Amino acid sequence: MTGPVVPFREIVLKVHSRCDLACDHCYVYEHADQSWRTRPKVISDHVVRRTAQRLAEHARTHALPSVTVILHGGEPLLAGPARLRTVCEEFGSALAGVADLDLRIHTNGLQLSPRYLDLFDEFGLRVGISLDGDKAANDRHRRFADGRSSHPQVLRAVHLLGQERYRHLNLGLLCTIDIRNDPVAVLDALTDLEPPLVDFLLPHATWDQPPPRPDGSPAAYATWLLAVFDRWQEQGRPVPVRLFSSVLSTLGGGPSLTESLGLAPTDLVVVETDGQLEQADSLKSAYEGAAATGFDVFTHSFDEVAAHPGVRARQQGLAGVSDTCRRCPVVRSCGGGLYTHRYHPANGFDNPSVYCADLEALVRGVQQRTGSATVSPTLGDPAELAAAQRDLTRTLLARLHADLDGRAGRAWDEAWALAAAIEAGEAGAAALDEVLAHPYARTWLLDVLEGLRAGRPGAAEGALRLNAHLAAAAVRAGLGPDVAVPYRAGRLVLPTLGELRVDGPGESGRVSVRATGDGFEVRGEDGGRRAVVLDGRDAPGWRPLRRLAASGAPAFRLDDLDPYRDCFTAPAAPRLTPAAADRWAAALAEAWTLLAEAAPEQAAAAATGLTTLTPLLAPAPGGAGRAAERPYGYGALGLPVTRDARELAYAVLRGHRRTVLRALLDVTDLYAADGSWTHRSPWSGREVPFSRLLADTHERVGLAALDPRRLQGVPEALDLLEGAAEPTVDGLRLLDLLRKETSGSAHRGSGAVHTGTSGSKHPGAAFDHESL
């Protein structure tokens, strides 16, 4: 096994190896590995000190920002307050100035008292308590050796930890599942205690020693957990439940939140009371010595343990699960289950979990119960998608402000203050929203952010293009403040308005822009003034953006001026002459008529989502154009300068489909783990990643409105995509929409457009000369 070492961010420190309870489901004392019998009862100061040194060394080597130390046992409180103080002091001292230290302790709670909690408060050590539910449930396993109930003492500990002075130390409750217990009673008993978190744990079992299933059901544990989930939903999710939160996270494309589920690599190591370094404790359920590494804190570093084959096997993600699991659609959520639960004497851990049927039923059950409620509103609603994109641009602007961290000096601070002033009024806020929603504002923001991250010279100065956006907003709103705007190459570009020549072609500088009643005034550093009237017409030195006002088509903005518009796979065309613009307008109007007839739903969606059209040049003869687009905001299309209406109709439809999919991916996760699997494309026959197959399918479904032949292979592709492991809840919803759209396109096939049309001018097609 090769690859970089995954550092440990969490260690479990066994401070006491005996327990004051005799739980019959305990993996330490009741399962296959009985190595506890030969170990010291209490960890020594020497082991504590050496472990702290090793952890600090490991954190320093890997520049870890924080590490977690979990005090465990047996029952860790049996180590006594003095020994626990030593542990806290040694680790605090060793990690000081190296990494933040997160101290925790997992206990049965029987020994918990104010004396312990005052000590824990001093060091910020947080407490998790094991409790299996109500008294009947807890007493099924968690008893003293003489059979007495532990429930009253555990409740006392939970209530003590819940007091105001100790509440900040409360980690929550750990509950081991027994399907003979009433699931609703168990959850009610736990939530009544108002813990900050509940963690349900499947009882440790293997294929050699399978879990009890009293009714013989292969998914009995899922049935029990889904009953808990339903009650939890009914209660309004009163407390977080880690198991459910993890499934919901992975269904949405997020990470796993527990070692028991998901594909995240393990980052945990166990230190026994004698200093031996071991893998996760749960492995003791598999066989004698399953957790052993042969290493100890005295002679081995944590890096050596991290390179151990047993540890590496649990750090491979998808490659570390069985073939059966890799082919399963829910593997991103279940991750093949806890590593221990995969063990079989015949082939080790190369198996699905012994809880495989339960995990699949749990994931699918949660998905069925929550799918409609968790789907992003941006799916299927162009207005919602546009709003989410505006929010994203605002977020990027705030990110730029944070990343600059003073690097753009006083000029940026003044711009930021001016933005707040413009936004203070209703008209100014609306105008600034419109300017920042211009698609190429996104290109500018991402370009500056990338430059700052890469340390590119001049990146901080590039941020001051914000002033041009502020000036455009102030002019649109008719607001009075002067805005100092930098210009380059003699050109002042005001996004969404136009371009003014203010100096020679090679000159750069700064001018002041102020709104007037019918436009704006520009004042140079030499005191010279220039007035611009916004009537939509060219004037000496002034070139406004134009709008397409054609019969039956929405009023798109034609942007052939913005310096950030050159972001498509083909180069942006220079400013179109009035005659060329009119010819293009006529072809676009005719193309829109074709779309409205053949694909009315898509034409309506495009009319809602698109705002800006940029003419593009054809790639050079023999050239393939650019390898990829640069990022730009939702609402822009780059279209060829052609008079062929049918070609333009296809370009609009293709471009809009690509724009929508990219915009969705900007604001929601449609899939996860892309590239971990490949799928055979019905069109090329090649193996492609999920993202490629989805993009091709999404585009073909749209283009089928103009050419039904595009539907060939689409049903097969949708079957592959829906049966894959990658799609999230939103991804599955999108696939459902595509399937419905496919059905509609098939029914409309006889009315689709197959033939070309002339480039004749559409009646009423022209660029208007109204004020912007």
CSV table of N, CA, C and O in Angstrom, one decimal, residues 51-113:
chain,number,residue,atom,x,y,z
A,51,THR,N,3.3,9.7,25.7
A,51,THR,CA,2.3,9.8,24.7
A,51,THR,C,2.1,11.2,24.3
A,51,THR,O,1.9,11.6,23.2
A,52,ALA,N,2.1,12.1,25.3
A,52,ALA,CA,1.9,13.6,25.0
A,52,ALA,C,3.0,14.1,24.1
A,52,ALA,O,2.8,14.8,23.2
A,53,GLN,N,4.2,13.6,24.4
A,53,GLN,CA,5.4,14.0,23.6
A,53,GLN,C,5.2,13.5,22.1
A,53,GLN,O,5.5,14.2,21.2
A,54,ARG,N,4.8,12.3,22.0
A,54,ARG,CA,4.6,11.7,20.7
A,54,ARG,C,3.5,12.5,19.9
A,54,ARG,O,3.6,12.7,18.7
A,55,LEU,N,2.4,12.8,20.6
A,55,LEU,CA,1.4,13.5,19.9
A,55,LEU,C,1.8,14.9,19.5
A,55,LEU,O,1.5,15.3,18.4
A,56,ALA,N,2.5,15.6,20.3
A,56,ALA,CA,3.0,16.9,20.0
A,56,ALA,C,4.0,16.8,18.8
A,56,ALA,O,4.0,17.6,17.9
A,57,GLU,N,4.8,15.8,18.8
A,57,GLU,CA,5.7,15.6,17.7
A,57,GLU,C,5.0,15.3,16.4
A,57,GLU,O,5.3,15.9,15.3
A,58,HIS,N,3.9,14.6,16.4
A,58,HIS,CA,3.1,14.2,15.3
A,58,HIS,C,2.4,15.5,14.8
A,58,HIS,O,2.3,15.7,13.6
A,59,ALA,N,1.8,16.3,15.7
A,59,ALA,CA,1.1,17.5,15.3
A,59,ALA,C,2.0,18.5,14.7
A,59,ALA,O,1.7,19.2,13.7
A,60,ARG,N,3.2,18.6,15.2
A,60,ARG,CA,4.2,19.5,14.6
A,60,ARG,C,4.6,19.1,13.2
A,60,ARG,O,4.7,19.9,12.3
A,61,THR,N,4.9,17.8,13.1
A,61,THR,CA,5.3,17.3,11.8
A,61,THR,C,4.3,17.5,10.7
A,61,THR,O,4.6,17.9,9.5
A,62,HIS,N,3.0,17.4,11.0
A,62,HIS,CA,1.9,17.5,10.0
A,62,HIS,C,1.2,18.8,10.1
A,62,HIS,O,0.2,19.0,9.4
A,63,ALA,N,1.7,19.8,10.9
A,63,ALA,CA,1.1,21.1,11.1
A,63,ALA,C,-0.4,21.0,11.3
A,63,ALA,O,-1.2,21.7,10.7
A,64,LEU,N,-0.8,20.1,12.3
A,64,LEU,CA,-2.2,20.0,12.6
A,64,LEU,C,-2.7,21.1,13.4
A,64,LEU,O,-2.0,21.5,14.4
A,65,PRO,N,-3.8,21.8,13.0
A,65,PRO,CA,-4.3,22.9,13.8
A,65,PRO,C,-4.8,22.5,15.2
A,65,PRO,O,-4.8,23.3,16.1
A,66,SER,N,-5.3,21.3,15.3
A,66,SER,CA,-5.9,20.8,16.5
A,66,SER,C,-5.8,19.3,16.6
A,66,SER,O,-5.8,18.6,15.6
A,67,VAL,N,-5.9,18.8,17.8
A,67,VAL,CA,-5.9,17.3,18.0
A,67,VAL,C,-6.9,17.0,19.1
A,67,VAL,O,-7.1,17.9,20.0
A,68,THR,N,-7.5,15.8,19.1
A,68,THR,CA,-8.4,15.4,20.1
A,68,THR,C,-7.9,14.3,20.9
A,68,THR,O,-7.3,13.3,20.3
A,69,VAL,N,-8.0,14.4,22.2
A,69,VAL,CA,-7.5,13.3,23.1
A,69,VAL,C,-8.8,12.8,23.9
A,69,VAL,O,-9.4,13.6,24.6
A,70,ILE,N,-9.1,11.5,23.8
A,70,ILE,CA,-10.3,11.0,24.4
A,70,ILE,C,-9.8,10.1,25.5
A,70,ILE,O,-9.2,9.1,25.3
A,71,LEU,N,-10.2,10.4,26.8
A,71,LEU,CA,-9.8,9.5,27.9
A,71,LEU,C,-10.9,8.4,28.0
A,71,LEU,O,-12.1,8.6,28.0
A,72,HIS,N,-10.4,7.2,28.1
A,72,HIS,CA,-11.3,6.0,27.9
A,72,HIS,C,-10.8,4.9,28.8
A,72,HIS,O,-9.9,5.1,29.6
A,73,GLY,N,-11.5,3.8,28.8
A,73,GLY,CA,-11.2,2.6,29.6
A,73,GLY,C,-11.5,1.3,28.9
A,73,GLY,O,-11.5,1.3,27.7
A,74,GLY,N,-12.0,0.3,29.7
A,74,GLY,CA,-12.5,0.4,31.1
A,74,GLY,C,-13.4,1.6,31.3
A,74,GLY,O,-14.0,2.2,30.5
A,75,GLU,N,-13.3,2.0,32.6
A,75,GLU,CA,-14.0,3.2,33.1
A,75,GLU,C,-12.9,4.2,33.5
A,75,GLU,O,-12.2,4.0,34.5
A,76,PRO,N,-12.8,5.3,32.7
A,76,PRO,CA,-11.7,6.2,33.0
A,76,PRO,C,-11.7,6.9,34.3
A,76,PRO,O,-10.7,7.3,34.9
A,77,LEU,N,-12.9,7.1,34.9
A,77,LEU,CA,-13.0,7.8,36.1
A,77,LEU,C,-12.4,7.0,37.3
A,77,LEU,O,-12.0,7.6,38.3
A,78,LEU,N,-12.2,5.7,37.1
A,78,LEU,CA,-11.6,4.9,38.2
A,78,LEU,C,-10.1,5.3,38.3
A,78,LEU,O,-9.5,4.9,39.3
A,79,ALA,N,-9.6,6.0,37.3
A,79,ALA,CA,-8.2,6.4,37.5
A,79,ALA,C,-8.0,7.4,38.6
A,79,ALA,O,-6.9,7.6,39.1
A,80,GLY,N,-9.1,8.1,39.0
A,80,GLY,CA,-9.0,9.1,40.1
A,80,GLY,C,-8.7,10.5,39.6
A,80,GLY,O,-8.0,10.7,38.6
A,81,PRO,N,-9.1,11.5,40.4
A,81,PRO,CA,-8.9,12.9,40.0
A,81,PRO,C,-7.4,13.3,39.8
A,81,PRO,O,-7.0,14.0,38.9
A,82,ALA,N,-6.5,12.7,40.7
A,82,ALA,CA,-5.1,13.1,40.7
A,82,ALA,C,-4.5,12.7,39.4
A,82,ALA,O,-3.7,13.4,38.7
A,83,ARG,N,-4.8,11.4,38.9
A,83,ARG,CA,-4.2,10.9,37.7
A,83,ARG,C,-4.8,11.6,36.5
A,83,ARG,O,-4.0,11.9,35.5
A,84,LEU,N,-6.0,11.9,36.5
A,84,LEU,CA,-6.6,12.7,35.4
A,84,LEU,C,-6.1,14.1,35.3
A,84,LEU,O,-5.9,14.6,34.2
A,85,ARG,N,-5.8,14.7,36.4
A,85,ARG,CA,-5.2,16.0,36.4
A,85,ARG,C,-3.8,15.9,35.7
A,85,ARG,O,-3.4,16.8,34.9
A,86,THR,N,-3.0,14.9,36.1
A,86,THR,CA,-1.7,14.7,35.5
A,86,THR,C,-1.9,14.6,33.9
A,86,THR,O,-1.1,15.2,33.2
A,87,VAL,N,-2.8,13.8,33.5
A,87,VAL,CA,-3.1,13.7,32.1
A,87,VAL,C,-3.3,15.0,31.4
A,87,VAL,O,-2.7,15.4,30.4
A,88,CYS,N,-4.2,15.8,32.0
A,88,CYS,CA,-4.6,17.1,31.4
A,88,CYS,C,-3.4,18.0,31.4
A,88,CYS,O,-3.2,18.7,30.4
A,89,GLU,N,-2.6,18.0,32.5
A,89,GLU,CA,-1.5,18.9,32.5
A,89,GLU,C,-0.4,18.5,31.5
A,89,GLU,O,0.2,19.4,30.8
A,90,GLU,N,-0.1,17.2,31.4
A,90,GLU,CA,0.9,16.8,30.5
A,90,GLU,C,0.6,17.1,29.0
A,90,GLU,O,1.4,17.6,28.3
A,91,PHE,N,-0.6,16.8,28.7
A,91,PHE,CA,-1.0,17.0,27.3
A,91,PHE,C,-1.1,18.5,27.0
A,91,PHE,O,-0.8,19.0,25.9
A,92,GLY,N,-1.7,19.3,27.9
A,92,GLY,CA,-1.7,20.7,27.8
A,92,GLY,C,-0.4,21.4,27.6
A,92,GLY,O,-0.2,22.2,26.7
A,93,SER,N,0.6,20.9,28.4
A,93,SER,CA,2.0,21.4,28.3
A,93,SER,C,2.6,21.0,27.0
A,93,SER,O,3.3,21.9,26.4
A,94,ALA,N,2.5,19.8,26.6
A,94,ALA,CA,3.2,19.3,25.4
A,94,ALA,C,2.6,20.0,24.1
A,94,ALA,O,3.3,20.2,23.2
A,95,LEU,N,1.3,20.2,24.1
A,95,LEU,CA,0.7,20.8,22.9
A,95,LEU,C,0.6,22.3,22.8
A,95,LEU,O,0.3,22.9,21.8
A,96,ALA,N,1.0,23.0,23.9
A,96,ALA,CA,1.0,24.4,24.0
A,96,ALA,C,1.9,25.0,22.9
A,96,ALA,O,3.1,24.7,22.7
A,97,GLY,N,1.3,25.9,22.1
A,97,GLY,CA,2.0,26.5,21.0
A,97,GLY,C,2.2,25.6,19.8
A,97,GLY,O,2.8,26.0,18.8
A,98,VAL,N,1.7,24.4,19.8
A,98,VAL,CA,1.8,23.4,18.7
A,98,VAL,C,0.5,23.2,18.0
A,98,VAL,O,0.4,23.3,16.8
A,99,ALA,N,-0.6,22.9,18.8
A,99,ALA,CA,-1.9,22.7,18.2
A,99,ALA,C,-2.9,22.9,19.3
A,99,ALA,O,-2.6,22.7,20.5
A,100,ASP,N,-4.1,23.2,19.0
A,100,ASP,CA,-5.2,23.3,19.9
A,100,ASP,C,-5.5,21.9,20.4
A,100,ASP,O,-5.5,20.9,19.7
A,101,LEU,N,-5.8,21.8,21.7
A,101,LEU,CA,-6.1,20.5,22.4
A,101,LEU,C,-7.6,20.4,22.7
A,101,LEU,O,-8.1,21.3,23.4
A,102,ASP,N,-8.2,19.4,22.2
A,102,ASP,CA,-9.6,19.1,22.5
A,102,ASP,C,-9.6,17.9,23.4
A,102,ASP,O,-9.4,16.8,23.0
A,103,LEU,N,-9.9,18.1,24.7
A,103,LEU,CA,-9.9,17.0,25.7
A,103,LEU,C,-11.3,16.5,25.9
A,103,LEU,O,-12.3,17.3,26.1
A,104,ARG,N,-11.5,15.1,25.9
A,104,ARG,CA,-12.8,14.5,26.1
A,104,ARG,C,-12.7,13.3,27.0
A,104,ARG,O,-11.6,12.7,27.1
A,105,ILE,N,-13.8,12.9,27.6
A,105,ILE,CA,-13.8,11.7,28.3
A,105,ILE,C,-15.1,11.0,28.1
A,105,ILE,O,-16.2,11.6,28.0
A,106,HIS,N,-15.1,9.6,27.9
A,106,HIS,CA,-16.3,8.8,27.7
A,106,HIS,C,-16.4,7.9,29.0
A,106,HIS,O,-15.5,7.2,29.3
A,107,THR,N,-17.5,8.1,29.6
A,107,THR,CA,-17.7,7.4,30.9
A,107,THR,C,-19.1,6.8,31.1
A,107,THR,O,-20.0,7.2,30.4
A,108,ASN,N,-19.2,5.8,32.0
A,108,ASN,CA,-20.5,5.3,32.3
A,108,ASN,C,-21.2,6.2,33.4
A,108,ASN,O,-22.4,6.0,33.7
A,109,GLY,N,-20.5,7.2,33.9
A,109,GLY,CA,-21.1,8.2,34.8
A,109,GLY,C,-21.2,7.8,36.2
A,109,GLY,O,-21.5,8.7,37.1
A,110,LEU,N,-20.9,6.6,36.6
A,110,LEU,CA,-21.2,6.2,38.0
A,110,LEU,C,-20.4,6.9,39.0
A,110,LEU,O,-20.8,7.2,40.1
A,111,GLN,N,-19.1,7.3,38.7
A,111,GLN,CA,-18.2,8.0,39.6
A,111,GLN,C,-18.3,9.5,39.5
A,111,GLN,O,-17.6,10.2,40.2
A,112,LEU,N,-19.1,10.0,38.5
A,112,LEU,CA,-19.1,11.4,38.3
A,112,LEU,C,-19.6,12.2,39.5
A,112,LEU,O,-20.6,11.9,40.1
A,113,SER,N,-18.9,13.3,39.8
A,113,SER,CA,-19.2,14.1,40.9
A,113,SER,C,-18.7,15.5,40.7
A,113,SER,O,-17.9,15.8,39.7
